[in-house]
């Protein structure tokens, strides 16, 4: 084993610590940190673990509500769905690993978010994902898309959790930095939620699951010169997932939960054993002591530094009640899983790690007696609450606003050809090539499948000894980064509004949100201004719609260095939304159902804003124009109307106007229903680009039988929602005014082939 | 009537089968862990469920056939007891030699999850009075391409052991989703056509709310066959 490097300010800098941060560590400790301590400080104070740039802003998000059982700060959020049951959900990014190694990066993203959910005591029952790739024409886009989708499928399909919904967008801004955001949801008894707490002084700490290797160490720290000299360190920084092991881990954990022997549990995610045990100690206000000699390994000659920073997948930390640890070990043995006591909870509020220097359990030699010594001894709060927090400077970026003034009338416009182009574009058309690679049906719960409605609908089997309910939820994920680029505050508000509107279109009431905030480098003031504004926009929308954010993740430094300077991704505050149905009878899908049904637009017409729209971006070749604004009070009223009308059975279909605007929404309802429609625009509206393809929010195309149209209008009037008659479902083509007549078969054909420019 | 659903490590459609049998068809159903060496007394139907047994890191089903419980499953089949292998269960049955041939990588080389139409080719314990019917069932697999040598295929056809064949649904999709020889979606075996393996998932199409209730017909047929014994 190589000698440990001497810790110096230079080495601290190479680990990503600033000089001030290094000084804070030395001053607090009254000494120079050891080599493993430096590694621990660098990961715990990393942006990823400490949220040091975002924390001051995240406080402004509404996180409370009558249904919220657990908000942000735990492994996942928990929301009450009634009758003693709760849903547990969160979304998380795996952007950088997926760009380096798309299959394993995406796969371990799914594995990680599933662990966050089942660690709370929930059985995972649904997955979603939100993906961003570079331009369809970029040479790396096809292999990245193929690899990411295969990775998500490879993990989710094997572990047996259906991937029921998602979204994907392509834009040149993501050429050098794709986004892979994975969402997982689980079902739990609301009285049996488990928390990541090292509670109960003297309780044993168990290590359960995969053995520790060297994978992922560089994922959490900057490579140092010393590291590069070691051949072993040349391993890829991306972790490798084993969905089979995680499937077994899920089943074992659920049996351990049921046995009621645990005080706390947490998965080993980013920064592995370190962050999991530190966070558990912090939440409980305790200390912990770990003995690394006892950690199961799969690589020889691991140093304490490596064991503490390894991000090997499929590992859990459990705190059992004293005397009951054998019960945990026995249940793990049933599933052929390693489970070992590696430490105990203390009252010292210090995070203490022991190891026997130079001894390798894999060497086959017995551990030399009495040579174990303390290799890390740090105050827990130095790694958590007392970690550095920054109020970084914010300066508005003038460039998006300078791009507002565009004369779209100067651009070529052909209603029919443009509609076909949009319906068949990679950003609008069918995602079947993607979701067919995901098992979206396993567990017999998928009532509305991907692509059939604005949100997926999942049946939850709320079954145990005393309960036999079936409940129904809707799931959607959404964000339009182009609108956030042009106006971060309005764009982020629209992301929240659209995700919730997607739920409402299916008849579900939004009950909770999770977020995954993907931005560029926070030390650039214009990026920090985007982040600040996006948080405010999300908070505006959450308050207006009465929906809390219960969990989330921040991913910064999503940018690439180009010749012209740093290029950040579009600000992409992805929203994952969960809605609850009163009854499965209320479920509404997006396709037209019957000839003769009336087609109506619910919601205000808006200004016909084309800024940031798919149409204008394609025509102008860049993200430009004045973006739409949103009236959040109108949005709240519209969503209330949709849910109420669904519950009364008034709606045959509902589909919101999003990318591609009104004309694309109508076309998609035609395609899904394999039915045509005859649309007459109201007086004063011509079939121009803004009317057909503008992307003003807060608008939903619905259809209903003529008999209930009056009831629907009465309901809308009572809520103050504008209703416009658009036409009738009939024939085999979509006709809009005099200018547009296109066969539904032609639309469907273009729609179905939309991803072929990327997938071949 | 007692149905059992075998749980291998990595089985993931065990709940789907349990739900269809216990909650939809209303049959007494128990899970049996792979480490058991016997089946519960009076077991009528054994289901080998879908999933990725032992991770399927080798050939699908190649490890599961060595599981402790498999000797009891084989003995049950040899006695004429009902055995249903769905998806990974079908793969296990072929690996265990309880059905001939093999299920290989889909011709399209991708996992495929969608509805297909299959025609019932023969009456049998799971298809009593269903011959000629077309059923709508979902598939979800990456290794479902049925393969066997020419002599085996000839025998399967001559002995009328092909239970289900993929057929065109008229929806513009390829009828045969994986390149299976002879469009084979499911096979009968065992001494009395008492063993059935199929790639589509009848247990995921046993209720109208899931888009099709056609799969329930197989389970109802099995219940009748078990009660008639």
Coordinates of N, CA and C in Angstrom, one line a residue, chain A residues 409-608:
Chain A
X409 N -43.2 37.3 -38.8 CA -43.9 37.4 -40.0 C -43.0 37.4 -41.2
X410 N -41.7 37.7 -41.0 CA -40.8 37.6 -42.1 C -40.4 36.2 -42.4
X411 N -40.8 35.3 -41.5 CA -40.3 33.9 -41.7 C -41.4 33.1 -42.6
X412 N -40.9 32.2 -43.4 CA -41.9 31.4 -44.2 C -42.9 30.7 -43.4
X413 N -44.1 30.6 -43.8 CA -45.2 30.0 -43.1 C -46.1 29.3 -44.1
X414 N -46.3 28.0 -43.8 CA -47.3 27.2 -44.6 C -48.0 26.3 -43.6
X415 N -49.2 26.6 -43.3 CA -49.9 25.9 -42.1 C -49.8 24.4 -42.2
X416 N -50.1 23.9 -43.4 CA -50.2 22.4 -43.5 C -48.8 21.8 -43.4
X417 N -47.9 22.3 -44.1 CA -46.5 21.8 -44.1 C -45.9 21.9 -42.7
X418 N -46.1 23.1 -42.1 CA -45.5 23.3 -40.8 C -46.1 22.4 -39.8
X419 N -47.4 22.2 -39.9 CA -48.1 21.3 -38.9 C -47.5 19.8 -39.0
X420 N -47.3 19.4 -40.3 CA -46.7 18.1 -40.4 C -45.3 18.0 -39.9
X421 N -44.6 19.1 -40.2 CA -43.2 19.2 -39.7 C -43.1 19.1 -38.2
X422 N -44.0 19.9 -37.5 CA -44.0 19.9 -36.1 C -44.4 18.6 -35.5
X423 N -45.5 18.0 -36.0 CA -46.0 16.7 -35.5 C -44.9 15.6 -35.6
X424 N -44.1 15.8 -36.7 CA -43.1 14.8 -36.9 C -41.7 15.2 -36.4
X425 N -41.6 16.3 -35.6 CA -40.3 16.8 -35.1 C -39.9 15.9 -33.9
X426 N -38.6 15.9 -33.7 CA -38.0 15.1 -32.6 C -38.5 15.6 -31.3
X427 N -38.9 16.9 -31.2 CA -39.3 17.4 -29.9 C -40.8 17.2 -29.6
X428 N -41.6 16.8 -30.7 CA -43.0 16.7 -30.5 C -43.6 15.3 -30.7
X429 N -43.0 14.6 -31.7 CA -43.6 13.4 -32.1 C -43.6 12.2 -31.2
X430 N -43.9 11.1 -31.7 CA -44.1 9.9 -30.8 C -42.8 9.5 -30.1
X431 N -42.9 9.1 -28.9 CA -41.8 8.6 -28.1 C -41.9 7.1 -27.9
X432 N -42.6 6.4 -28.8 CA -42.8 5.0 -28.7 C -41.5 4.2 -28.8
X433 N -40.6 4.7 -29.6 CA -39.3 4.0 -29.7 C -38.6 3.9 -28.4
X434 N -38.8 4.9 -27.5 CA -38.2 5.0 -26.2 C -39.0 4.1 -25.2
X435 N -40.3 4.4 -25.1 CA -41.1 3.7 -24.0 C -41.3 2.3 -24.2
X436 N -41.3 1.8 -25.5 CA -41.4 0.4 -25.7 C -40.2 -0.4 -25.3
X437 N -39.1 0.3 -25.0 CA -37.9 -0.4 -24.5 C -38.0 -0.5 -23.0
X438 N -39.0 0.2 -22.4 CA -39.2 0.1 -20.9 C -40.4 -0.8 -20.7
X439 N -40.2 -1.7 -19.7 CA -41.4 -2.5 -19.3 C -42.3 -1.5 -18.5
X440 N -43.3 -1.1 -19.2 CA -44.2 -0.1 -18.5 C -45.4 -0.7 -17.9
X441 N -45.5 -2.1 -17.9 CA -46.7 -2.8 -17.5 C -46.5 -3.6 -16.2
X442 N -45.3 -4.0 -15.9 CA -45.0 -4.9 -14.8 C -45.7 -4.3 -13.5
X443 N -46.2 -5.2 -12.7 CA -46.9 -5.0 -11.4 C -48.4 -4.7 -11.6
X444 N -48.9 -4.9 -12.9 CA -50.4 -4.8 -13.1 C -51.0 -3.5 -12.7
X445 N -50.3 -2.4 -12.7 CA -50.9 -1.2 -12.2 C -51.1 -0.1 -13.3
X446 N -50.5 -0.3 -14.5 CA -50.5 0.7 -15.4 C -51.9 0.8 -16.2
X447 N -52.7 1.8 -15.7 CA -54.0 1.9 -16.3 C -54.0 2.8 -17.5
X448 N -53.2 3.9 -17.5 CA -53.0 4.7 -18.7 C -51.5 4.6 -19.0
X449 N -51.2 4.1 -20.2 CA -49.8 3.8 -20.6 C -49.2 5.1 -21.1
X450 N -47.8 5.0 -21.3 CA -47.1 6.2 -21.9 C -47.7 6.6 -23.2
X451 N -47.8 7.9 -23.5 CA -48.3 8.3 -24.8 C -49.8 8.5 -24.9
X452 N -50.6 7.9 -24.0 CA -52.0 7.9 -24.2 C -52.7 9.1 -23.6
X453 N -52.0 9.7 -22.7 CA -52.7 10.9 -22.0 C -51.6 11.8 -21.6
X454 N -51.9 12.9 -21.0 CA -50.9 13.9 -20.6 C -50.1 13.5 -19.4
X455 N -50.7 12.4 -18.7 CA -49.9 11.8 -17.6 C -50.2 10.3 -17.6
X456 N -49.3 9.6 -17.0 CA -49.6 8.1 -16.8 C -50.5 8.0 -15.6
X457 N -51.3 6.9 -15.6 CA -52.2 6.6 -14.5 C -51.8 5.2 -14.0
X458 N -51.6 5.2 -12.7 CA -51.1 4.0 -12.0 C -52.0 3.6 -10.9
X459 N -52.4 2.3 -10.9 CA -53.2 1.8 -9.8 C -52.2 1.3 -8.7
X460 N -52.5 1.7 -7.5 CA -51.7 1.3 -6.3 C -52.5 0.2 -5.5
X461 N -51.8 -0.9 -5.3 CA -52.5 -1.9 -4.5 C -52.1 -1.7 -3.0
X462 N -53.1 -1.0 -2.3 CA -52.9 -0.7 -0.9 C -53.3 -1.9 -0.1
X463 N -52.5 -2.9 -0.1 CA -52.8 -4.2 0.5 C -52.0 -4.5 1.7
X464 N -52.6 -4.9 2.8 CA -51.8 -5.5 3.9 C -52.8 -6.3 4.7
X465 N -52.4 -6.7 5.9 CA -53.3 -7.6 6.7 C -54.7 -6.9 7.0
X466 N -54.7 -5.6 7.1 CA -55.9 -4.9 7.5 C -56.5 -4.1 6.4
X467 N -56.0 -4.0 5.2 CA -56.4 -3.1 4.2 C -56.4 -3.7 2.8
X468 N -57.4 -3.4 2.0 CA -57.4 -4.0 0.7 C -58.0 -2.9 -0.3
X469 N -57.4 -1.7 -0.3 CA -57.8 -0.7 -1.2 C -57.0 -0.7 -2.5
X470 N -57.7 -0.2 -3.5 CA -57.0 0.2 -4.7 C -57.1 1.7 -4.8
X471 N -56.0 2.3 -5.1 CA -56.0 3.8 -5.3 C -55.3 4.1 -6.6
X472 N -55.6 5.3 -7.1 CA -55.1 5.6 -8.5 C -54.4 7.0 -8.4
X473 N -53.3 7.0 -9.0 CA -52.5 8.2 -9.1 C -52.1 8.5 -10.5
X474 N -51.8 9.8 -10.8 CA -51.3 10.2 -12.1 C -49.9 10.7 -11.9
X475 N -49.0 10.5 -12.9 CA -47.6 10.9 -12.8 C -47.3 11.7 -14.1
X476 N -46.6 12.8 -13.9 CA -46.1 13.5 -15.1 C -44.8 14.2 -14.8
X477 N -44.0 14.4 -15.8 CA -42.8 15.2 -15.6 C -42.7 16.2 -16.7
X478 N -42.2 17.4 -16.3 CA -42.2 18.5 -17.4 C -41.3 19.6 -17.1
X479 N -40.7 20.2 -18.1 CA -40.0 21.4 -18.1 C -39.7 21.9 -19.5
X480 N -39.9 23.1 -19.8 CA -39.5 23.6 -21.1 C -38.3 24.6 -20.9
X481 N -37.1 24.1 -21.2 CA -35.9 24.9 -20.9 C -35.8 26.1 -21.8
X482 N -36.4 26.1 -23.0 CA -36.3 27.2 -23.8 C -37.1 28.4 -23.2
X483 N -38.2 28.1 -22.6 CA -39.0 29.2 -22.0 C -38.2 29.7 -20.8
X484 N -37.6 28.8 -20.1 CA -36.8 29.2 -18.9 C -35.5 30.0 -19.3
X485 N -35.0 29.7 -20.5 CA -33.9 30.5 -21.0 C -34.3 31.9 -21.3
X486 N -35.5 32.1 -21.9 CA -35.9 33.5 -22.2 C -36.4 34.2 -21.0
X487 N -37.0 33.5 -20.1 CA -37.5 34.2 -18.9 C -37.5 33.1 -17.7
X488 N -36.4 33.1 -17.0 CA -36.3 32.0 -16.0 C -37.5 31.9 -15.0
X489 N -38.0 33.1 -14.6 CA -39.0 33.1 -13.5 C -40.3 32.6 -14.1
X490 N -40.8 33.1 -15.3 CA -42.0 32.7 -15.9 C -41.9 31.2 -16.4
X491 N -40.7 30.9 -16.9 CA -40.5 29.6 -17.5 C -40.6 28.5 -16.4
X492 N -40.0 28.8 -15.2 CA -40.1 27.8 -14.1 C -41.5 27.7 -13.6
X493 N -42.2 28.9 -13.5 CA -43.6 28.8 -13.1 C -44.4 28.0 -14.1
X494 N -44.1 28.1 -15.4 CA -44.8 27.4 -16.4 C -44.5 25.9 -16.3
X495 N -43.3 25.5 -15.9 CA -42.9 24.1 -15.7 C -43.8 23.5 -14.6
X496 N -43.9 24.2 -13.5 CA -44.8 23.7 -12.4 C -46.2 23.6 -12.9
X497 N -46.7 24.7 -13.6 CA -48.1 24.8 -14.0 C -48.4 23.6 -15.0
X498 N -47.4 23.4 -16.0 CA -47.7 22.4 -17.0 C -47.7 21.0 -16.4
X499 N -46.7 20.7 -15.5 CA -46.7 19.4 -14.9 C -48.0 19.1 -14.1
X500 N -48.5 20.1 -13.4 CA -49.8 20.0 -12.7 C -51.0 19.9 -13.7
X501 N -50.9 20.7 -14.7 CA -52.0 20.7 -15.7 C -52.0 19.3 -16.4
X502 N -50.9 18.7 -16.6 CA -50.9 17.3 -17.2 C -51.7 16.4 -16.3
X503 N -51.5 16.5 -15.0 CA -52.2 15.6 -14.1 C -53.7 16.0 -14.2
X504 N -54.0 17.3 -14.1 CA -55.4 17.7 -14.1 C -56.1 17.2 -15.4
X505 N -55.4 17.2 -16.5 CA -56.0 16.8 -17.8 C -56.5 15.3 -17.7
X506 N -55.9 14.5 -16.8 CA -56.3 13.1 -16.7 C -57.4 13.0 -15.6
X507 N -57.6 14.1 -14.9 CA -58.7 14.0 -13.9 C -58.1 13.9 -12.5
X508 N -56.8 14.0 -12.3 CA -56.2 13.8 -11.0 C -55.9 15.2 -10.4
X509 N -56.0 15.2 -9.1 CA -55.7 16.4 -8.3 C -54.3 16.4 -7.9
X510 N -53.5 17.5 -8.3 CA -52.0 17.5 -7.9 C -51.9 17.5 -6.4
X511 N -51.1 16.6 -5.9 CA -50.9 16.6 -4.4 C -49.4 16.8 -4.0
X512 N -48.5 16.7 -4.9 CA -47.1 17.0 -4.5 C -46.2 16.9 -5.6
X513 N -45.1 17.7 -5.5 CA -44.1 17.8 -6.5 C -42.7 17.4 -6.0
X514 N -41.8 17.0 -6.9 CA -40.4 16.9 -6.7 C -39.7 17.7 -7.8
X515 N -38.5 18.1 -7.6 CA -37.8 18.9 -8.6 C -36.4 18.4 -8.8
X516 N -35.9 18.7 -10.0 CA -34.5 18.4 -10.3 C -34.0 19.6 -11.1
X517 N -33.2 20.4 -10.4 CA -32.8 21.7 -10.9 C -31.5 21.6 -11.6
X518 N -31.5 21.7 -12.9 CA -30.3 21.5 -13.7 C -29.9 22.9 -14.2
X519 N -28.7 23.4 -13.8 CA -28.2 24.7 -14.2 C -26.7 24.6 -14.4
X520 N -26.2 25.7 -14.9 CA -24.7 25.8 -15.2 C -23.9 26.1 -13.9
X521 N -22.8 26.8 -14.1 CA -21.8 27.0 -13.1 C -22.3 28.1 -12.1
X522 N -22.5 27.8 -10.8 CA -23.1 28.8 -9.9 C -22.1 30.0 -9.6
X523 N -20.9 29.8 -9.9 CA -20.0 30.9 -9.7 C -20.0 32.0 -10.7
X524 N -20.8 31.7 -11.8 CA -21.1 32.8 -12.8 C -22.4 33.5 -12.4
X525 N -22.3 34.8 -12.2 CA -23.4 35.5 -11.6 C -24.7 35.4 -12.5
X526 N -24.6 35.3 -13.8 CA -25.8 35.2 -14.6 C -26.4 33.8 -14.5
X527 N -25.7 32.8 -14.2 CA -26.3 31.5 -13.9 C -27.0 31.5 -12.6
X528 N -26.3 32.1 -11.6 CA -27.0 32.2 -10.3 C -28.2 33.0 -10.3
X529 N -28.3 34.0 -11.2 CA -29.5 34.8 -11.4 C -30.6 34.0 -12.0
X530 N -30.3 33.1 -12.9 CA -31.2 32.2 -13.5 C -31.8 31.3 -12.4
X531 N -30.9 30.8 -11.5 CA -31.3 29.9 -10.5 C -32.3 30.6 -9.5
X532 N -31.8 31.8 -9.1 CA -32.7 32.6 -8.1 C -34.1 32.8 -8.7
X533 N -34.1 33.2 -10.0 CA -35.4 33.5 -10.6 C -36.3 32.3 -10.8
X534 N -35.6 31.2 -11.2 CA -36.4 29.9 -11.4 C -37.0 29.5 -10.1
X535 N -36.3 29.6 -9.0 CA -36.8 29.2 -7.7 C -38.1 30.1 -7.4
X536 N -37.9 31.4 -7.6 CA -39.1 32.3 -7.4 C -40.3 31.9 -8.3
X537 N -40.0 31.6 -9.5 CA -41.1 31.2 -10.4 C -41.8 29.9 -9.9
X538 N -41.0 29.0 -9.5 CA -41.6 27.7 -9.0 C -42.4 28.0 -7.8
X539 N -41.8 28.8 -6.9 CA -42.6 29.2 -5.7 C -43.9 29.9 -6.0
X540 N -43.8 30.8 -6.9 CA -45.1 31.5 -7.3 C -46.2 30.5 -7.7
X541 N -45.7 29.6 -8.6 CA -46.7 28.6 -9.1 C -47.2 27.6 -8.1
X542 N -46.3 27.2 -7.2 CA -46.7 26.2 -6.2 C -47.7 26.9 -5.2
X543 N -47.5 28.1 -4.9 CA -48.4 28.8 -4.0 C -49.8 29.0 -4.7
X544 N -49.8 29.4 -6.0 CA -51.0 29.7 -6.7 C -51.8 28.4 -6.9
X545 N -51.1 27.3 -7.1 CA -51.8 26.0 -7.3 C -52.0 25.2 -6.0
X546 N -51.4 25.7 -4.9 CA -51.6 25.0 -3.7 C -50.9 23.6 -3.6
X547 N -49.8 23.5 -4.3 CA -49.1 22.2 -4.3 C -47.7 22.4 -3.8
X548 N -47.3 21.6 -2.8 CA -45.9 21.7 -2.2 C -44.9 20.9 -2.9
X549 N -43.6 21.3 -2.8 CA -42.5 20.5 -3.2 C -42.0 19.8 -2.1
X550 N -41.9 18.4 -2.2 CA -41.6 17.6 -1.0 C -40.2 17.0 -1.1
X551 N -39.6 17.1 -2.2 CA -38.2 16.5 -2.3 C -37.6 17.1 -3.6
X552 N -36.3 16.9 -3.7 CA -35.7 17.4 -4.9 C -34.2 17.3 -4.9
X553 N -33.6 17.8 -5.9 CA -32.2 17.6 -6.2 C -31.7 18.8 -7.0
X554 N -30.5 19.2 -6.7 CA -29.9 20.3 -7.5 C -28.6 19.8 -8.2
X555 N -28.6 20.1 -9.5 CA -27.4 19.7 -10.3 C -26.8 20.9 -11.0
X556 N -25.7 21.4 -10.5 CA -25.0 22.6 -11.1 C -23.8 22.2 -11.9
X557 N -23.2 23.1 -12.4 CA -22.0 22.9 -13.3 C -22.3 22.1 -14.5
X558 N -23.6 22.2 -15.0 CA -23.9 21.6 -16.3 C -23.5 22.5 -17.4
X559 N -22.3 22.5 -17.7 CA -21.8 23.4 -18.8 C -20.5 22.8 -19.4
X560 N -20.2 23.3 -20.6 CA -19.0 22.9 -21.3 C -18.2 24.1 -21.7
X561 N -16.9 23.9 -21.7 CA -16.0 25.0 -22.1 C -15.9 25.0 -23.6
X562 N -16.3 26.1 -24.3 CA -16.1 26.1 -25.7 C -15.2 27.3 -26.0
X563 N -14.8 27.3 -27.3 CA -13.8 28.4 -27.7 C -14.3 29.8 -27.3
X564 N -15.7 30.0 -27.5 CA -16.2 31.3 -27.2 C -16.5 31.5 -25.7
X565 N -16.2 30.6 -24.9 CA -16.4 30.7 -23.5 C -17.3 29.6 -23.0
X566 N -17.6 29.6 -21.7 CA -18.4 28.5 -21.1 C -19.8 28.5 -21.7
X567 N -20.3 27.3 -22.0 CA -21.7 27.2 -22.5 C -22.5 26.4 -21.6
X568 N -23.5 27.0 -20.9 CA -24.3 26.3 -20.0 C -25.5 25.6 -20.7
X569 N -26.1 24.6 -20.1 CA -27.3 24.1 -20.6 C -28.4 25.1 -20.4
X570 N -29.5 24.9 -21.1 CA -30.7 25.7 -20.8 C -31.1 25.5 -19.3
X571 N -31.4 26.6 -18.7 CA -31.9 26.4 -17.3 C -33.1 25.4 -17.3
X572 N -32.9 24.3 -16.6 CA -33.9 23.2 -16.7 C -34.4 22.7 -15.4
X573 N -35.3 23.5 -14.8 CA -35.9 23.0 -13.5 C -37.0 22.0 -13.7
X574 N -36.6 20.7 -13.8 CA -37.5 19.7 -14.2 C -38.4 19.4 -13.0
X575 N -39.7 19.3 -13.3 CA -40.7 19.0 -12.2 C -41.3 17.6 -12.4
X576 N -41.3 16.9 -11.3 CA -42.0 15.6 -11.3 C -43.3 15.8 -10.5
X577 N -44.4 15.5 -11.0 CA -45.7 15.8 -10.3 C -46.5 14.5 -10.1
X578 N -47.2 14.5 -9.0 CA -48.0 13.4 -8.6 C -49.4 13.8 -8.2
X579 N -50.4 13.2 -8.8 CA -51.8 13.5 -8.6 C -52.6 12.4 -8.1
X580 N -53.7 12.6 -7.5 CA -54.5 11.6 -6.9 C -55.9 11.6 -7.4
X581 N -56.4 10.5 -7.8 CA -57.8 10.4 -8.3 C -58.8 10.0 -7.1
X582 N -60.0 10.5 -7.2 CA -61.0 10.0 -6.3 C -61.5 8.6 -6.7
X583 N -61.5 8.3 -8.0 CA -62.0 7.0 -8.5 C -61.4 6.8 -9.9
X584 N -61.2 5.5 -10.2 CA -60.7 5.2 -11.5 C -61.7 5.6 -12.6
X585 N -62.9 5.8 -12.2 CA -63.9 6.2 -13.2 C -63.6 7.6 -13.8
X586 N -62.8 8.4 -13.0 CA -62.6 9.7 -13.4 C -61.5 9.9 -14.5
X587 N -60.8 8.8 -14.8 CA -59.6 8.9 -15.7 C -60.0 9.4 -17.1
X588 N -59.3 10.4 -17.6 CA -59.5 11.0 -18.9 C -58.2 10.8 -19.7
X589 N -58.3 10.4 -21.0 CA -57.2 10.3 -21.8 C -57.2 11.4 -22.9
X590 N -56.2 11.5 -23.7 CA -56.0 12.6 -24.6 C -56.6 12.4 -26.0
X591 N -56.9 11.2 -26.4 CA -57.4 11.0 -27.8 C -58.9 11.3 -27.9
X592 N -59.3 11.8 -29.0 CA -60.8 12.0 -29.3 C -61.4 10.6 -29.3
X593 N -62.7 10.6 -28.8 CA -63.3 9.3 -28.6 C -64.5 8.9 -29.6
X594 N -65.3 9.9 -29.9 CA -66.5 9.6 -30.8 C -66.7 10.7 -31.8
X595 N -67.1 10.3 -33.0 CA -67.6 11.3 -33.9 C -68.8 12.0 -33.4
X596 N -68.9 13.3 -33.6 CA -70.0 14.1 -33.1 C -69.7 14.8 -31.8
X597 N -68.6 14.4 -31.1 CA -68.3 15.1 -29.9 C -67.9 16.5 -30.2
X598 N -68.2 17.4 -29.3 CA -67.8 18.8 -29.4 C -66.3 19.0 -29.0
X599 N -65.6 19.8 -29.7 CA -64.3 20.2 -29.4 C -64.2 21.6 -28.8
X600 N -63.7 21.8 -27.6 CA -63.7 23.1 -27.0 C -62.3 23.4 -26.5
X601 N -62.0 24.7 -26.4 CA -60.7 25.1 -25.8 C -61.1 25.7 -24.5
X602 N -60.5 25.1 -23.4 CA -60.6 25.7 -22.1 C -59.4 26.5 -21.7
X603 N -59.7 27.7 -21.2 CA -58.6 28.6 -20.9 C -58.5 29.8 -21.8
X604 N -57.8 30.8 -21.4 CA -57.7 32.1 -22.2 C -56.9 31.8 -23.5
X605 N -57.2 32.6 -24.5 CA -56.4 32.4 -25.8 C -55.0 32.8 -25.6
X606 N -54.7 33.8 -24.8 CA -53.3 34.3 -24.6 C -53.0 35.2 -25.8
X607 N -51.7 35.6 -25.8 CA -51.3 36.6 -26.8 C -50.8 36.0 -28.1
X608 N -50.8 34.7 -28.1 CA -50.3 34.0 -29.3 C -48.8 34.1 -29.4

